[in-house]
PDB file of C-alpha atoms in Angstrom:
ATOM      1  CA  ASP A   1       6.534   6.124 -18.519  1.00 88.00           C
ATOM      2  CA  ASP A   2      10.118   5.921 -17.235  1.00 87.00           C
ATOM      3  CA  VAL A   3       9.518   8.596 -14.610  1.00 90.00           C
ATOM      4  CA  LEU A   4       6.314   6.926 -13.414  1.00 93.00           C
ATOM      5  CA  SER A   5       8.014   3.536 -13.274  1.00 90.00           C
ATOM      6  CA  LEU A   6      10.985   4.833 -11.293  1.00 89.00           C
ATOM      7  CA  PHE A   7       8.848   6.801  -8.850  1.00 91.00           C
ATOM      8  CA  ASP A   8       6.596   3.767  -8.301  1.00 91.00           C
ATOM      9  CA  LYS A   9       9.635   1.591  -7.610  1.00 89.00           C
ATOM     10  CA  HIS A  10      11.037   4.217  -5.266  1.00 90.00           C
ATOM     11  CA  ALA A  11       7.770   4.398  -3.306  1.00 90.00           C
ATOM     12  CA  ASN A  12       7.519   0.599  -3.136  1.00 91.00           C
ATOM     13  CA  THR A  13      11.066   0.341  -1.806  1.00 91.00           C
ATOM     14  CA  GLU A  14      10.312   3.027   0.753  1.00 92.00           C
ATOM     15  CA  ASP A  15       7.076   1.272   1.780  1.00 92.00           C
ATOM     16  CA  TYR A  16       8.829  -2.070   2.174  1.00 93.00           C
ATOM     17  CA  PHE A  17      12.113  -1.048   3.853  1.00 94.00           C
ATOM     18  CA  ILE A  18      12.036   2.496   5.241  1.00 94.00           C
ATOM     19  CA  ILE A  19       8.503   3.029   6.540  1.00 94.00           C
ATOM     20  CA  PRO A  20       8.507  -0.164   8.672  1.00 94.00           C
ATOM     21  CA  ALA A  21      11.813   0.884  10.234  1.00 93.00           C
ATOM     22  CA  ILE A  22      10.480   4.380  10.978  1.00 94.00           C
ATOM     23  CA  GLU A  23       7.134   3.082  12.239  1.00 94.00           C
ATOM     24  CA  LYS A  24       8.778   1.604  15.329  1.00 91.00           C
ATOM     25  CA  HIS A  25      10.096   5.023  16.362  1.00 95.00           C
ATOM     26  CA  ALA A  26       7.599   7.499  14.873  1.00 95.00           C
ATOM     27  CA  PRO A  27       4.287   5.864  13.926  1.00 95.00           C
ATOM     28  CA  SER A  28       2.617   9.168  13.006  1.00 95.00           C
ATOM     29  CA  VAL A  29       5.391   9.981  10.524  1.00 94.00           C
ATOM     30  CA  ALA A  30       5.092   6.521   8.998  1.00 94.00           C
ATOM     31  CA  THR A  31       1.340   7.041   8.621  1.00 94.00           C
ATOM     32  CA  LEU A  32       1.899  10.441   6.969  1.00 93.00           C
ATOM     33  CA  PHE A  33       4.214   8.912   4.364  1.00 94.00           C
ATOM     34  CA  GLU A  34       1.864   5.988   3.751  1.00 93.00           C
ATOM     35  CA  GLU A  35      -0.985   8.467   3.132  1.00 94.00           C
ATOM     36  CA  GLU A  36       1.184  10.495   0.785  1.00 94.00           C
ATOM     37  CA  HIS A  37       1.987   7.352  -1.167  1.00 93.00           C
ATOM     38  CA  VAL A  38      -1.748   6.831  -1.696  1.00 94.00           C
ATOM     39  CA  LEU A  39      -1.988  10.316  -3.223  1.00 95.00           C
ATOM     40  CA  ASP A  40       1.149   9.649  -5.262  1.00 95.00           C
ATOM     41  CA  HIS A  41      -0.472   6.486  -6.644  1.00 94.00           C
ATOM     42  CA  GLU A  42      -3.613   8.455  -7.568  1.00 96.00           C
ATOM     43  CA  LEU A  43      -1.553  11.078  -9.397  1.00 97.00           C
ATOM     44  CA  SER A  44       0.438   8.448 -11.288  1.00 96.00           C
ATOM     45  CA  SER A  45      -2.747   6.549 -12.208  1.00 96.00           C
ATOM     46  CA  LYS A  46      -4.262   9.737 -13.606  1.00 97.00           C
ATOM     47  CA  LEU A  47      -1.142  10.366 -15.668  1.00 97.00           C
ATOM     48  CA  ARG A  48      -1.021   6.764 -16.928  1.00 97.00           C
ATOM     49  CA  SER A  49      -4.665   7.009 -17.996  1.00 97.00           C
ATOM     50  CA  LEU A  50      -3.986  10.179 -19.944  1.00 97.00           C
ATOM     51  CA  LEU A  51      -0.952   8.602 -21.606  1.00 97.00           C
ATOM     52  CA  SER A  52      -3.052   5.616 -22.619  1.00 97.00           C
ATOM     53  CA  ILE A  53      -5.777   7.848 -24.069  1.00 97.00           C
ATOM     54  CA  PHE A  54      -3.121   9.820 -25.960  1.00 97.00           C
ATOM     55  CA  ARG A  55      -1.664   6.646 -27.480  1.00 96.00           C
ATOM     56  CA  HIS A  56      -5.078   5.476 -28.641  1.00 97.00           C
ATOM     57  CA  THR A  57      -6.202   8.790 -30.101  1.00 95.00           C
ATOM     58  CA  ASN A  58      -5.604   9.551 -33.762  1.00 94.00           C
ATOM     59  CA  ALA A  59      -7.182  12.972 -34.280  1.00 95.00           C
ATOM     60  CA  ALA A  60      -4.589  15.754 -34.112  1.00 94.00           C
ATOM     61  CA  ASP A  61      -6.843  18.177 -32.228  1.00 95.00           C
ATOM     62  CA  GLU A  62      -7.683  15.527 -29.624  1.00 96.00           C
ATOM     63  CA  LYS A  63      -4.002  14.634 -29.261  1.00 96.00           C
ATOM     64  CA  GLU A  64      -3.203  18.293 -28.673  1.00 96.00           C
ATOM     65  CA  ALA A  65      -5.877  18.637 -25.985  1.00 96.00           C
ATOM     66  CA  ILE A  66      -4.812  15.409 -24.278  1.00 97.00           C
ATOM     67  CA  GLY A  67      -1.171  16.489 -24.544  1.00 96.00           C
ATOM     68  CA  GLY A  68      -2.053  19.637 -22.617  1.00 97.00           C
ATOM     69  CA  ALA A  69      -3.811  17.576 -19.952  1.00 98.00           C
ATOM     70  CA  ILE A  70      -0.733  15.329 -19.733  1.00 98.00           C
ATOM     71  CA  ARG A  71       1.488  18.372 -19.257  1.00 97.00           C
ATOM     72  CA  TYR A  72      -0.619  19.660 -16.353  1.00 97.00           C
ATOM     73  CA  ALA A  73      -0.928  16.208 -14.778  1.00 98.00           C
ATOM     74  CA  PHE A  74       2.831  15.699 -15.064  1.00 97.00           C
ATOM     75  CA  ILE A  75       3.526  19.067 -13.443  1.00 97.00           C
ATOM     76  CA  GLU A  76       1.119  18.206 -10.607  1.00 97.00           C
ATOM     77  CA  PHE A  77       2.784  14.796 -10.218  1.00 97.00           C
ATOM     78  CA  MET A  78       6.292  16.269 -10.153  1.00 96.00           C
ATOM     79  CA  ILE A  79       5.436  19.084  -7.730  1.00 97.00           C
ATOM     80  CA  PHE A  80       3.923  16.569  -5.333  1.00 97.00           C
ATOM     81  CA  ASN A  81       6.885  14.197  -5.641  1.00 95.00           C
ATOM     82  CA  LEU A  82       9.523  16.887  -5.255  1.00 95.00           C
ATOM     83  CA  GLN A  83       7.814  18.145  -2.098  1.00 96.00           C
ATOM     84  CA  HIS A  84       7.431  14.553  -0.881  1.00 95.00           C
ATOM     85  CA  MET A  85      11.118  13.799  -1.500  1.00 93.00           C
ATOM     86  CA  ALA A  86      12.103  16.986   0.336  1.00 95.00           C
ATOM     87  CA  LYS A  87      10.179  15.623   3.352  1.00 93.00           C
ATOM     88  CA  GLU A  88      11.986  12.314   2.958  1.00 91.00           C
ATOM     89  CA  GLU A  89      15.319  14.101   3.004  1.00 91.00           C
ATOM     90  CA  SER A  90      14.473  16.086   6.099  1.00 92.00           C
ATOM     91  CA  LYS A  91      12.063  14.033   8.200  1.00 92.00           C
ATOM     92  CA  LEU A  92      12.880  10.439   7.267  1.00 92.00           C
ATOM     93  CA  ASN A  93      16.633  10.892   7.157  1.00 93.00           C
ATOM     94  CA  GLU A  94      16.589  12.702  10.500  1.00 94.00           C
ATOM     95  CA  LEU A  95      14.621   9.854  12.082  1.00 95.00           C
ATOM     96  CA  LEU A  96      16.884   7.236  10.527  1.00 95.00           C
ATOM     97  CA  TRP A  97      20.028   8.985  11.771  1.00 95.00           C
ATOM     98  CA  GLU A  98      18.564   9.474  15.258  1.00 95.00           C
ATOM     99  CA  ASN A  99      17.381   5.886  15.691  1.00 96.00           C
ATOM    100  CA  PHE A 100      19.796   3.674  13.774  1.00 96.00           C
ATOM    101  CA  SER A 101      23.535   3.171  13.897  1.00 95.00           C
ATOM    102  CA  ASP A 102      25.643   3.494  10.757  1.00 94.00           C
ATOM    103  CA  ASP A 103      25.932  -0.295  10.614  1.00 94.00           C
ATOM    104  CA  GLU A 104      22.147  -0.692  10.834  1.00 95.00           C
ATOM    105  CA  LEU A 105      21.683   1.870   8.059  1.00 94.00           C
ATOM    106  CA  LYS A 106      24.248   0.046   5.920  1.00 91.00           C
ATOM    107  CA  THR A 107      22.304  -3.172   6.488  1.00 93.00           C
ATOM    108  CA  ILE A 108      19.062  -1.527   5.355  1.00 93.00           C
ATOM    109  CA  THR A 109      20.865  -0.144   2.298  1.00 89.00           C
ATOM    110  CA  GLN A 110      22.265  -3.578   1.454  1.00 89.00           C
ATOM    111  CA  GLU A 111      18.798  -5.116   1.821  1.00 92.00           C
ATOM    112  CA  ILE A 112      17.400  -2.535  -0.594  1.00 91.00           C
ATOM    113  CA  LEU A 113      20.220  -3.104  -3.091  1.00 85.00           C
ATOM    114  CA  GLY A 114      19.688  -6.866  -2.876  1.00 86.00           C
ATOM    115  CA  TYR A 115      15.952  -6.431  -3.421  1.00 88.00           C
ATOM    116  CA  LEU A 116      16.193  -4.312  -6.572  1.00 87.00           C
ATOM    117  CA  PRO A 117      16.350  -6.247  -9.849  1.00 89.00           C
ATOM    118  CA  PRO A 118      19.331  -5.450 -12.125  1.00 87.00           C
ATOM    119  CA  ASP A 119      17.168  -3.627 -14.691  1.00 88.00           C
ATOM    120  CA  THR A 120      15.812  -1.323 -11.993  1.00 89.00           C
ATOM    121  CA  MET A 121      19.325  -0.654 -10.692  1.00 87.00           C
ATOM    122  CA  ALA A 122      20.367   0.198 -14.258  1.00 89.00           C
ATOM    123  CA  GLN A 123      17.454   2.648 -14.570  1.00 90.00           C
ATOM    124  CA  TYR A 124      18.320   4.345 -11.273  1.00 90.00           C
ATOM    125  CA  SER A 125      22.035   4.402 -12.083  1.00 92.00           C
ATOM    126  CA  THR A 126      21.471   5.995 -15.480  1.00 93.00           C
ATOM    127  CA  TRP A 127      19.515   8.870 -13.976  1.00 91.00           C
ATOM    128  CA  MET A 128      21.951   9.214 -11.087  1.00 92.00           C
ATOM    129  CA  ILE A 129      24.899   9.521 -13.461  1.00 95.00           C
ATOM    130  CA  ARG A 130      23.015  12.132 -15.462  1.00 93.00           C
ATOM    131  CA  GLY A 131      22.188  14.148 -12.346  1.00 93.00           C
ATOM    132  CA  LEU A 132      25.268  13.913 -10.143  1.00 95.00           C
ATOM    133  CA  SER A 133      28.258  16.240 -10.180  1.00 95.00           C
ATOM    134  CA  ASN A 134      31.646  14.934 -11.295  1.00 94.00           C
ATOM    135  CA  ASN A 135      32.845  14.706  -7.686  1.00 94.00           C
ATOM    136  CA  GLU A 136      29.727  12.783  -6.656  1.00 95.00           C
ATOM    137  CA  ILE A 137      30.180  10.355  -9.561  1.00 95.00           C
ATOM    138  CA  LYS A 138      33.867   9.888  -8.720  1.00 93.00           C
ATOM    139  CA  GLY A 139      33.038   9.125  -5.090  1.00 92.00           C
ATOM    140  CA  TRP A 140      30.251   6.755  -6.069  1.00 92.00           C
ATOM    141  CA  LEU A 141      32.410   4.894  -8.594  1.00 92.00           C
ATOM    142  CA  MET A 142      35.277   4.551  -6.126  1.00 90.00           C
ATOM    143  CA  GLN A 143      32.898   3.249  -3.463  1.00 88.00           C
ATOM    144  CA  VAL A 144      31.486   0.704  -5.926  1.00 89.00           C
ATOM    145  CA  LYS A 145      35.003  -0.240  -7.032  1.00 89.00           C
ATOM    146  CA  ASN A 146      36.022  -0.891  -3.429  1.00 88.00           C
ATOM    147  CA  ASN A 147      32.854  -2.690  -2.298  1.00 85.00           C
ATOM    148  CA  ALA A 148      31.115  -4.384  -5.209  1.00 84.00           C
ATOM    149  CA  PRO A 149      32.001  -7.151  -7.647  1.00 87.00           C
ATOM    150  CA  GLU A 150      34.177  -6.097 -10.600  1.00 90.00           C
ATOM    151  CA  PHE A 151      31.354  -6.617 -13.126  1.00 91.00           C
ATOM    152  CA  VAL A 152      29.186  -4.072 -11.279  1.00 88.00           C
ATOM    153  CA  PHE A 153      31.984  -1.506 -11.375  1.00 89.00           C
ATOM    154  CA  ALA A 154      32.691  -2.234 -15.055  1.00 91.00           C
ATOM    155  CA  GLY A 155      29.005  -1.830 -15.873  1.00 92.00           C
ATOM    156  CA  LEU A 156      28.854   1.560 -14.147  1.00 92.00           C
ATOM    157  CA  LEU A 157      31.983   2.703 -15.956  1.00 93.00           C
ATOM    158  CA  ALA A 158      30.446   1.744 -19.291  1.00 94.00           C
ATOM    159  CA  MET A 159      27.219   3.521 -18.357  1.00 94.00           C
ATOM    160  CA  ALA A 160      29.068   6.671 -17.286  1.00 94.00           C
ATOM    161  CA  GLU A 161      31.046   6.701 -20.523  1.00 94.00           C
ATOM    162  CA  LYS A 162      27.814   6.373 -22.524  1.00 95.00           C
ATOM    163  CA  GLU A 163      25.764   8.920 -20.545  1.00 95.00           C
ATOM    164  CA  LEU A 164      28.284  11.681 -19.880  1.00 95.00           C
ATOM    165  CA  PRO A 165      29.677  14.231 -22.331  1.00 94.00           C
ATOM    166  CA  THR A 166      33.207  13.365 -23.418  1.00 94.00           C
ATOM    167  CA  HIS A 167      34.894  16.110 -21.387  1.00 93.00           C
ATOM    168  CA  ARG A 168      33.132  15.058 -18.161  1.00 93.00           C
ATOM    169  CA  TRP A 169      33.830  11.387 -18.714  1.00 94.00           C
ATOM    170  CA  GLY A 170      37.509  12.137 -19.418  1.00 92.00           C
ATOM    171  CA  ASN A 171      37.831  14.061 -16.157  1.00 91.00           C
ATOM    172  CA  ILE A 172      36.202  11.285 -14.145  1.00 91.00           C
ATOM    173  CA  GLN A 173      38.160   8.530 -15.886  1.00 89.00           C
ATOM    174  CA  GLU A 174      41.439  10.372 -15.265  1.00 88.00           C
ATOM    175  CA  THR A 175      40.723  10.652 -11.536  1.00 83.00           C
ATOM    176  CA  ILE A 176      39.733   7.015 -11.231  1.00 82.00           C
ATOM    177  CA  THR A 177      42.843   5.921 -13.119  1.00 74.00           C
ATOM    178  CA  GLU A 178      45.043   8.079 -10.853  1.00 65.00           C
ATOM    179  CA  GLY A 179      43.503   6.419  -7.823  1.00 48.00           C
ATOM    180  CA  ALA A 180      44.191   2.972  -9.277  1.00 50.00           C
ATOM    181  CA  MET A 181      47.785   3.876 -10.087  1.00 39.00           C
ATOM    182  CA  LEU A 182      48.387   5.255  -6.583  1.00 40.00           C
ATOM    183  CA  ALA A 183      46.888   2.197  -4.926  1.00 44.00           C
TER     184      ALA A 183
END
């Protein structure tokens, strides 16, 4: 459910902010991504249906069969989305970098961040902290510290402390503290 929710939110954000910007410069690419989002929606609907059936089934043998169908549907969903995101990283980013200045890209990013509700940002941030390297987390936290309100930075620190193993959190916290002491 969490994965489906986050991927849906990601696609909606892309549909609302990124695709319209790209459409002005590469309409065929925008159309390709819109069509892929239709397939993505179909795959997520199939998976949601199977999850619902699973929740409403009591017989162990039926649950096992539905569980197998969920596994295959989830694999299909993830393969599609990983391939789709690889295209985003190559094609969409290339088009954005070619057609927009850094300031324009920062504006789009700020619009996206302003659009996302706090609970969605918390969901994304949790998974980002879990998936980023220590150096990436340090850079992200320092950027947030320097550009966002203090409560946002404090919230991310608390999340990082909760989500990361003690040794990783200690390393990150030490670096951030050093930066504060040097400043």
